[in-house]
XYZ file of N, CA and C in Angstrom:
555
model
N 5.879 9.182 18.660
C 5.065 8.330 19.517
C 4.254 7.335 18.693
N 4.645 7.128 17.456
C 3.895 6.235 16.591
C 4.386 4.808 16.671
N 3.952 4.037 15.702
C 4.349 2.635 15.602
C 4.672 2.394 14.135
N 5.939 2.246 13.828
C 6.347 2.052 12.439
C 5.799 0.731 11.921
N 5.055 0.795 10.818
C 4.482 -0.428 10.259
C 5.127 -0.826 8.940
N 5.793 0.128 8.258
C 6.413 -0.194 6.978
C 7.333 0.957 6.565
N 8.345 0.629 5.761
C 9.223 1.662 5.220
C 9.538 1.366 3.765
N 9.899 2.409 3.034
C 10.472 2.229 1.705
C 11.528 3.309 1.515
N 12.408 3.084 0.568
C 13.567 3.941 0.362
C 13.603 4.433 -1.075
N 13.898 5.718 -1.237
C 14.169 6.284 -2.558
C 15.249 7.345 -2.382
N 16.329 7.188 -3.118
C 17.479 8.084 -3.004
C 17.941 8.110 -1.545
N 18.032 9.285 -0.944
C 18.476 9.394 0.448
C 17.325 9.672 1.410
N 16.148 9.156 1.066
C 14.980 9.391 1.913
C 14.273 8.077 2.234
N 13.944 7.942 3.498
C 13.109 6.831 3.962
C 11.702 7.386 4.130
N 10.722 6.659 3.615
C 9.318 7.000 3.826
C 8.782 5.976 4.813
N 8.351 6.462 5.959
C 7.966 5.612 7.072
C 6.462 5.697 7.308
N 5.778 4.553 7.180
C 4.360 4.466 7.545
C 4.327 4.307 9.058
N 3.785 5.315 9.738
C 3.876 5.357 11.194
C 2.500 5.222 11.855
N 1.774 4.183 11.456
C 0.484 3.772 12.033
C -0.414 4.958 12.317
N -0.592 5.371 13.561
C -1.497 6.475 13.901
C -0.921 7.858 13.591
N 0.387 7.958 13.435
C 1.022 9.272 13.252
C 1.127 9.701 11.796
N 0.856 8.823 10.859
C 0.900 9.187 9.453
C 2.210 8.850 8.775
N 2.572 9.652 7.790
C 3.781 9.446 6.998
C 4.894 10.342 7.521
N 6.062 9.755 7.720
C 7.240 10.535 8.102
C 8.278 10.380 6.989
N 8.928 11.495 6.633
C 9.984 11.491 5.626
C 11.297 11.732 6.364
N 12.213 10.781 6.250
C 13.459 10.833 6.999
C 14.632 10.960 6.032
N 15.420 12.002 6.216
C 16.623 12.221 5.413
C 17.738 11.355 6.000
N 18.289 10.461 5.168
C 19.352 9.569 5.639
C 20.672 9.849 4.921
N 20.847 11.090 4.444
C 22.108 11.455 3.788
C 23.292 11.165 4.698
N 23.139 11.506 5.972
C 24.141 11.175 6.984
C 23.596 9.965 7.746
N 24.122 8.791 7.430
C 23.595 7.545 8.013
C 23.694 7.507 9.539
N 24.619 8.272 10.094
C 24.785 8.276 11.550
C 23.812 9.225 12.242
N 23.222 10.142 11.465
C 22.303 11.104 12.068
C 21.107 11.365 11.156
N 20.245 10.373 10.971
C 19.034 10.605 10.183
C 18.106 11.578 10.924
N 17.324 12.326 10.153
C 16.391 13.260 10.796
C 15.120 13.383 9.959
N 14.030 13.749 10.630
C 12.752 13.950 9.951
C 12.811 15.287 9.225
N 12.627 15.217 7.903
C 12.634 16.437 7.093
C 11.208 16.909 6.806
N 10.253 15.978 6.867
C 8.860 16.326 6.620
C 7.939 15.224 7.094
N 6.653 15.567 7.178
C 5.665 14.560 7.579
C 4.298 14.952 7.041
N 3.435 13.968 6.961
C 2.050 14.196 6.562
C 1.185 13.453 7.561
N 0.397 14.209 8.319
C -0.453 13.594 9.339
C -1.761 13.134 8.702
N -2.068 11.875 8.862
C -3.293 11.294 8.313
C -4.307 11.196 9.444
N -4.944 12.279 9.724
C -5.843 12.410 10.869
C -6.896 11.303 10.925
N -6.880 10.546 12.020
C -7.877 9.512 12.244
C -7.660 8.229 11.467
N -6.573 8.151 10.705
C -6.306 6.961 9.901
C -5.091 6.226 10.442
N -5.070 4.927 10.238
C -3.899 4.122 10.579
C -3.222 3.698 9.281
N -1.979 4.081 9.128
C -1.217 3.785 7.918
C -0.568 2.414 8.078
N -0.823 1.518 7.118
C -0.342 0.141 7.238
C 0.826 -0.193 6.323
N 0.926 0.487 5.182
C 2.012 0.172 4.253
C 2.322 1.401 3.411
N 3.493 1.389 2.782
C 3.948 2.543 2.012
C 4.772 2.074 0.818
N 4.640 2.796 -0.303
C 5.441 2.549 -1.492
C 5.660 3.903 -2.159
N 6.757 4.058 -2.882
C 7.063 5.342 -3.508
C 7.320 5.151 -4.998
N 6.886 6.131 -5.786
C 7.122 6.149 -7.222
C 7.297 7.605 -7.643
N 8.500 7.937 -8.052
C 8.833 9.306 -8.469
C 8.565 10.270 -7.315
N 7.686 11.252 -7.531
C 7.391 12.256 -6.499
C 6.133 11.944 -5.698
N 5.659 10.713 -5.769
C 4.445 10.350 -5.043
C 4.681 9.160 -4.125
N 4.138 9.285 -2.924
C 4.148 8.185 -1.968
C 2.723 7.655 -1.881
N 2.604 6.341 -1.887
C 1.313 5.670 -1.813
C 1.232 4.968 -0.463
N 0.181 5.253 0.305
C 0.010 4.594 1.596
C -1.339 3.885 1.634
N -1.353 2.716 2.260
C -2.622 2.052 2.536
C -3.034 2.464 3.939
N -4.330 2.632 4.119
C -4.818 3.082 5.421
C -6.070 2.319 5.834
N -6.342 2.409 7.125
C -7.584 1.896 7.701
C -8.117 2.949 8.659
N -9.414 3.106 8.661
C -10.071 4.027 9.588
C -10.974 3.205 10.499
N -10.950 3.537 11.785
C -11.733 2.800 12.775
C -12.681 3.747 13.500
N -13.814 3.204 13.994
C -14.729 4.013 14.794
C -14.251 4.039 16.245
N -15.018 4.698 17.116
C -14.603 4.853 18.516
C -14.509 3.527 19.258
N -15.181 2.479 18.744
C -15.114 1.150 19.359
C -14.056 0.266 18.702
N -13.227 0.871 17.860
C -12.137 0.190 17.162
C -12.622 -0.820 16.115
N -13.784 -0.543 15.528
C -14.292 -1.353 14.424
C -13.892 -0.683 13.110
N -13.428 -1.461 12.129
C -13.035 -0.848 10.856
C -14.245 -0.277 10.122
N -14.108 0.958 9.626
C -15.209 1.598 8.907
C -14.829 2.022 7.487
N -13.529 2.117 7.207
C -13.090 2.518 5.873
C -11.656 2.066 5.659
N -11.322 1.856 4.404
C -9.972 1.441 4.047
C -9.684 1.962 2.650
N -8.411 2.150 2.345
C -8.091 2.619 1.011
C -6.633 2.962 0.815
N -6.403 3.767 -0.228
C -5.064 4.201 -0.619
C -5.067 5.722 -0.710
N -4.043 6.340 -0.145
C -3.839 7.770 -0.318
C -2.567 7.977 -1.136
N -2.619 8.967 -2.023
C -1.455 9.348 -2.814
C -1.004 10.717 -2.316
N 0.254 10.787 -1.880
C 0.794 11.997 -1.270
C 1.961 12.501 -2.117
N 1.889 13.763 -2.535
C 2.968 14.382 -3.305
C 4.105 14.743 -2.352
N 5.302 14.231 -2.643
C 6.468 14.500 -1.796
C 7.574 15.210 -2.584
N 7.190 15.926 -3.656
C 8.199 16.654 -4.430
C 8.905 17.681 -3.547
N 8.180 18.264 -2.615
C 8.783 19.092 -1.569
C 8.768 18.242 -0.301
N 9.919 17.729 0.068
C 10.000 16.820 1.226
C 9.521 17.494 2.511
N 9.704 18.804 2.598
C 9.311 19.541 3.797
C 7.804 19.757 3.879
N 7.111 19.731 2.730
C 5.679 20.059 2.703
C 4.881 19.077 1.852
N 4.825 17.812 2.224
C 4.032 16.858 1.450
C 2.536 17.177 1.562
N 1.789 16.839 0.514
C 0.343 17.097 0.556
C -0.416 15.984 -0.166
N -1.678 15.822 0.227
C -2.550 14.794 -0.337
C -2.952 15.170 -1.756
N -2.757 14.220 -2.679
C -3.122 14.423 -4.077
C -4.467 13.770 -4.369
N -4.639 12.537 -3.889
C -5.869 11.795 -4.174
C -6.034 10.662 -3.173
N -7.241 10.123 -3.187
C -7.561 8.996 -2.314
C -8.430 8.017 -3.099
N -8.202 6.740 -2.879
C -9.018 5.699 -3.491
C -9.530 4.807 -2.360
N -10.840 4.788 -2.162
C -11.447 3.987 -1.098
C -11.723 2.589 -1.637
N -11.336 1.577 -0.862
C -11.538 0.185 -1.271
C -12.745 -0.410 -0.548
N -13.254 -1.504 -1.084
C -14.374 -2.204 -0.457
C -13.881 -2.996 0.750
N -12.723 -3.626 0.613
C -12.182 -4.475 1.677
C -10.963 -3.829 2.332
N -10.521 -4.419 3.415
C -9.434 -3.885 4.236
C -8.097 -3.983 3.501
N -7.424 -2.838 3.339
C -6.129 -2.826 2.656
C -5.049 -3.416 3.552
N -4.133 -4.135 2.916
C -3.051 -4.805 3.647
C -1.684 -4.313 3.177
N -1.411 -4.435 1.877
C -0.095 -4.093 1.321
C -0.256 -3.356 0.000
N 0.798 -2.595 -0.347
C 0.810 -1.884 -1.626
C 2.212 -1.938 -2.214
N 2.269 -2.039 -3.537
C 3.529 -1.967 -4.261
C 3.259 -1.199 -5.548
N 4.116 -0.242 -5.848
C 3.941 0.563 -7.053
C 5.014 0.175 -8.052
N 4.583 -0.065 -9.289
C 5.495 -0.455 -10.361
C 5.085 0.319 -11.604
N 6.009 1.118 -12.125
C 5.725 2.013 -13.243
C 4.538 2.895 -12.863
N 3.500 2.929 -13.650
C 2.350 3.790 -13.354
C 1.153 3.014 -12.821
N 1.421 1.962 -12.060
C 0.339 1.166 -11.475
C 0.621 0.874 -10.008
N -0.433 0.952 -9.217
C -0.348 0.562 -7.807
C -1.051 -0.786 -7.670
N -0.393 -1.712 -7.001
C -0.927 -3.050 -6.762
C -1.238 -3.141 -5.274
N -2.483 -3.449 -4.955
C -2.947 -3.389 -3.571
C -3.562 -4.723 -3.172
N -3.110 -5.261 -2.038
C -3.729 -6.459 -1.472
C -4.793 -6.008 -0.482
N -6.015 -6.507 -0.666
C -7.130 -6.236 0.245
C -7.673 -7.567 0.739
N -8.037 -7.610 2.010
C -8.599 -8.826 2.590
C -10.055 -8.617 2.965
N -10.894 -9.560 2.565
C -12.312 -9.562 2.907
C -12.444 -10.378 4.182
N -12.483 -9.686 5.299
C -12.496 -10.420 6.559
C -13.263 -9.673 7.637
N -13.611 -10.422 8.636
C -14.178 -9.871 9.860
C -13.452 -10.565 10.981
N -12.938 -9.781 11.904
C -12.181 -10.344 13.029
C -11.007 -11.185 12.535
N -10.397 -10.775 11.417
C -9.219 -11.436 10.851
C -9.474 -12.897 10.483
N -10.707 -13.229 10.155
C -11.028 -14.570 9.662
C -11.418 -14.404 8.198
N -10.432 -14.440 7.357
C -10.635 -14.108 5.956
C -11.237 -15.252 5.159
N -12.067 -14.870 4.240
C -12.597 -15.815 3.270
C -11.738 -15.758 2.011
N -11.401 -14.544 1.599
C -10.588 -14.369 0.401
C -9.927 -12.998 0.418
N -8.997 -12.824 -0.496
C -8.370 -11.514 -0.667
C -8.409 -11.158 -2.146
N -8.089 -9.912 -2.428
C -8.055 -9.451 -3.808
C -6.759 -8.695 -4.054
N -6.259 -8.838 -5.263
C -5.190 -7.980 -5.746
C -5.863 -6.952 -6.646
N -5.822 -5.688 -6.246
C -6.372 -4.609 -7.062
C -5.241 -3.970 -7.854
N -5.530 -3.594 -9.092
C -4.561 -2.876 -9.914
C -5.147 -1.507 -10.227
N -4.446 -0.465 -9.763
C -4.876 0.907 -9.995
C -3.941 1.573 -10.996
N -4.518 2.181 -12.025
C -3.736 2.989 -12.958
C -3.491 4.332 -12.277
N -2.222 4.664 -12.057
C -1.880 5.916 -11.377
C -1.093 6.851 -12.295
N -1.253 6.678 -13.611
C -0.544 7.556 -14.548
C -0.962 9.012 -14.335
N -2.199 9.232 -13.907
C -2.646 10.543 -13.440
C -2.880 10.392 -11.941
N -1.898 10.768 -11.110
C -2.008 10.532 -9.672
C -3.221 11.198 -9.016
N -3.768 12.225 -9.671
C -4.938 12.902 -9.110
C -6.214 12.098 -9.302
N -6.179 11.106 -10.204
C -7.374 10.308 -10.482
C -7.008 8.837 -10.649
N -6.679 8.157 -9.553
C -6.373 6.723 -9.679
C -7.613 5.954 -10.129
N -7.403 5.021 -11.066
C -8.524 4.260 -11.625
C -8.284 2.765 -11.449
N -9.304 2.061 -11.008
C -9.231 0.603 -10.923
C -9.265 0.049 -12.337
N -8.219 -0.700 -12.716
C -8.191 -1.276 -14.060
C -8.431 -2.774 -14.043
N -8.110 -3.435 -12.931
C -8.302 -4.878 -12.864
C -8.190 -5.385 -11.443
N -8.666 -6.618 -11.247
C -8.531 -7.251 -9.935
C -8.539 -8.760 -10.092
N -7.932 -9.414 -9.115
C -7.836 -10.868 -9.115
C -8.147 -11.361 -7.708
N -9.037 -12.338 -7.600
C -9.412 -12.896 -6.301
C -8.483 -14.047 -5.936
N -8.055 -14.049 -4.679
C -7.216 -15.112 -4.120
C -8.043 -15.766 -3.022
N -8.098 -17.091 -2.999
C -9.042 -17.780 -2.116
C -8.588 -17.928 -0.664
N -7.762 -17.006 -0.186
C -7.338 -17.040 1.211
C -6.792 -15.673 1.611
N -6.487 -15.522 2.869
C -5.938 -14.290 3.432
C -4.521 -14.077 2.895
N -4.205 -12.866 2.449
C -2.869 -12.554 1.925
C -2.192 -11.508 2.799
N -0.894 -11.717 3.058
C -0.142 -10.863 3.971
C 0.828 -9.923 3.290
N 1.413 -10.356 2.175
C 2.487 -9.576 1.589
C 2.445 -9.657 0.075
N 3.228 -8.790 -0.575
C 3.147 -8.625 -2.015
C 4.506 -8.198 -2.550
N 4.878 -8.761 -3.694
C 6.100 -8.365 -4.388
C 5.792 -8.345 -5.876
N 6.201 -7.280 -6.560
C 5.967 -7.145 -8.003
C 7.304 -7.210 -8.718
N 7.364 -8.028 -9.762
C 8.550 -8.082 -10.624
C 8.056 -8.249 -12.052
N 8.279 -7.205 -12.848
C 7.888 -7.189 -14.250
C 6.413 -7.525 -14.408
N 6.079 -8.633 -15.053
C 4.676 -8.951 -15.335
C 4.054 -9.925 -14.343
N 4.634 -10.024 -13.145
C 4.112 -10.971 -12.151
C 4.014 -10.338 -10.772
N 2.945 -10.694 -10.078
C 2.771 -10.332 -8.669
C 2.900 -11.615 -7.868
N 3.618 -11.533 -6.772
C 3.807 -12.682 -5.882
C 3.187 -12.314 -4.541
N 2.280 -13.140 -4.046
C 1.647 -12.854 -2.763
C 1.955 -13.956 -1.764
N 2.264 -13.542 -0.544
C 2.402 -14.490 0.562
C 1.034 -14.565 1.220
N 0.514 -15.775 1.323
C -0.840 -15.965 1.820
C -0.853 -16.984 2.944
N -2.017 -17.105 3.591
C -2.099 -17.984 4.757
C -1.816 -19.447 4.435
N -1.966 -19.839 3.197
C -1.692 -21.242 2.861
C -0.564 -21.410 1.842
N 0.256 -20.364 1.660
C 1.383 -20.491 0.743
C 1.651 -19.227 -0.044
N 1.999 -19.420 -1.315
C 2.348 -18.312 -2.190
C 1.581 -18.439 -3.501
N 1.113 -17.300 -4.014
C 0.419 -17.268 -5.299
C 1.225 -16.418 -6.271
N 1.254 -16.845 -7.532
C 1.892 -16.076 -8.599
C 0.778 -15.630 -9.535
N 0.704 -14.321 -9.765
C -0.369 -13.751 -10.571
C 0.241 -13.068 -11.787
N -0.230 -13.456 -12.965
C 0.202 -12.827 -14.210
C -0.515 -11.485 -14.315
N 0.245 -10.392 -14.309
C -0.337 -9.049 -14.372
C 0.006 -8.347 -15.687
N 0.442 -9.121 -16.697
C 0.815 -8.518 -17.982
C -0.376 -7.814 -18.627
N -1.576 -8.355 -18.446
C -2.808 -7.705 -18.881
C -3.403 -7.060 -17.634
N -3.190 -5.749 -17.489
C -3.601 -5.042 -16.266
C -5.110 -5.095 -16.024
N -5.884 -5.332 -17.083
C -7.337 -5.404 -16.920
C -7.813 -6.796 -16.521
N -7.004 -7.810 -16.776
C -7.407 -9.190 -16.500
C -6.290 -9.989 -15.839
N -5.863 -9.593 -14.646
C -4.824 -10.373 -13.969
C -5.368 -11.752 -13.606
N -4.495 -12.755 -13.627
C -4.957 -14.121 -13.358
C -3.881 -14.922 -12.631
N -4.318 -15.756 -11.705
C -3.390 -16.648 -11.010
C -2.829 -17.632 -12.025
N -1.498 -17.733 -12.080
C -0.881 -18.668 -13.023
C -0.098 -19.760 -12.302
N 0.085 -19.616 -10.994
C 0.797 -20.638 -10.246
C 0.637 -20.421 -8.759
N 0.878 -21.487 -8.005
C 0.836 -21.354 -6.550
C 1.664 -22.445 -5.908
N 2.129 -22.153 -4.713
C 2.855 -23.112 -3.896
C 2.148 -23.153 -2.554
N 1.594 -24.306 -2.218
C 0.867 -24.441 -0.961
C 1.791 -25.010 0.098
N 1.811 -24.361 1.248
C 2.715 -24.805 2.312
C 1.965 -25.577 3.390
């Protein structure tokens, strides 16, 4: 009864961010008959995006009060080494509303938007060191002067789709990421 907001694939498993219902793990070994092999319910949280690295799934979440006002946002790291019994390893709470996540090697890259009523002033790319998944650490961040919707990581660059175009961020120095190019649409 959820609302799928994002998926990622590793081997024969789909990890589905299912908004109010949490994380669902779907076995797709038989493409004609996929089935849920496991799930992790994120009580009271809305899951917006998902990324996987080895035995850990990273989800971005938002928490709302009874009047549907955002009160918390962040990243949860869920151990999926046992697909049938995933469990929470750690959580990293962000200052701004999380939008997207991409994991590359031992780092999680998170887009957060500083906004109220979806009228953003700016967004940030956060870089979390996840080499110890139990203790994610903020190593660097880069401010983008507009609302950002999506994120793609390739080697030493992050590419963000934003309200006024695309930004290219050099992430080779994880402590000091910097915008190195942009295309305004």
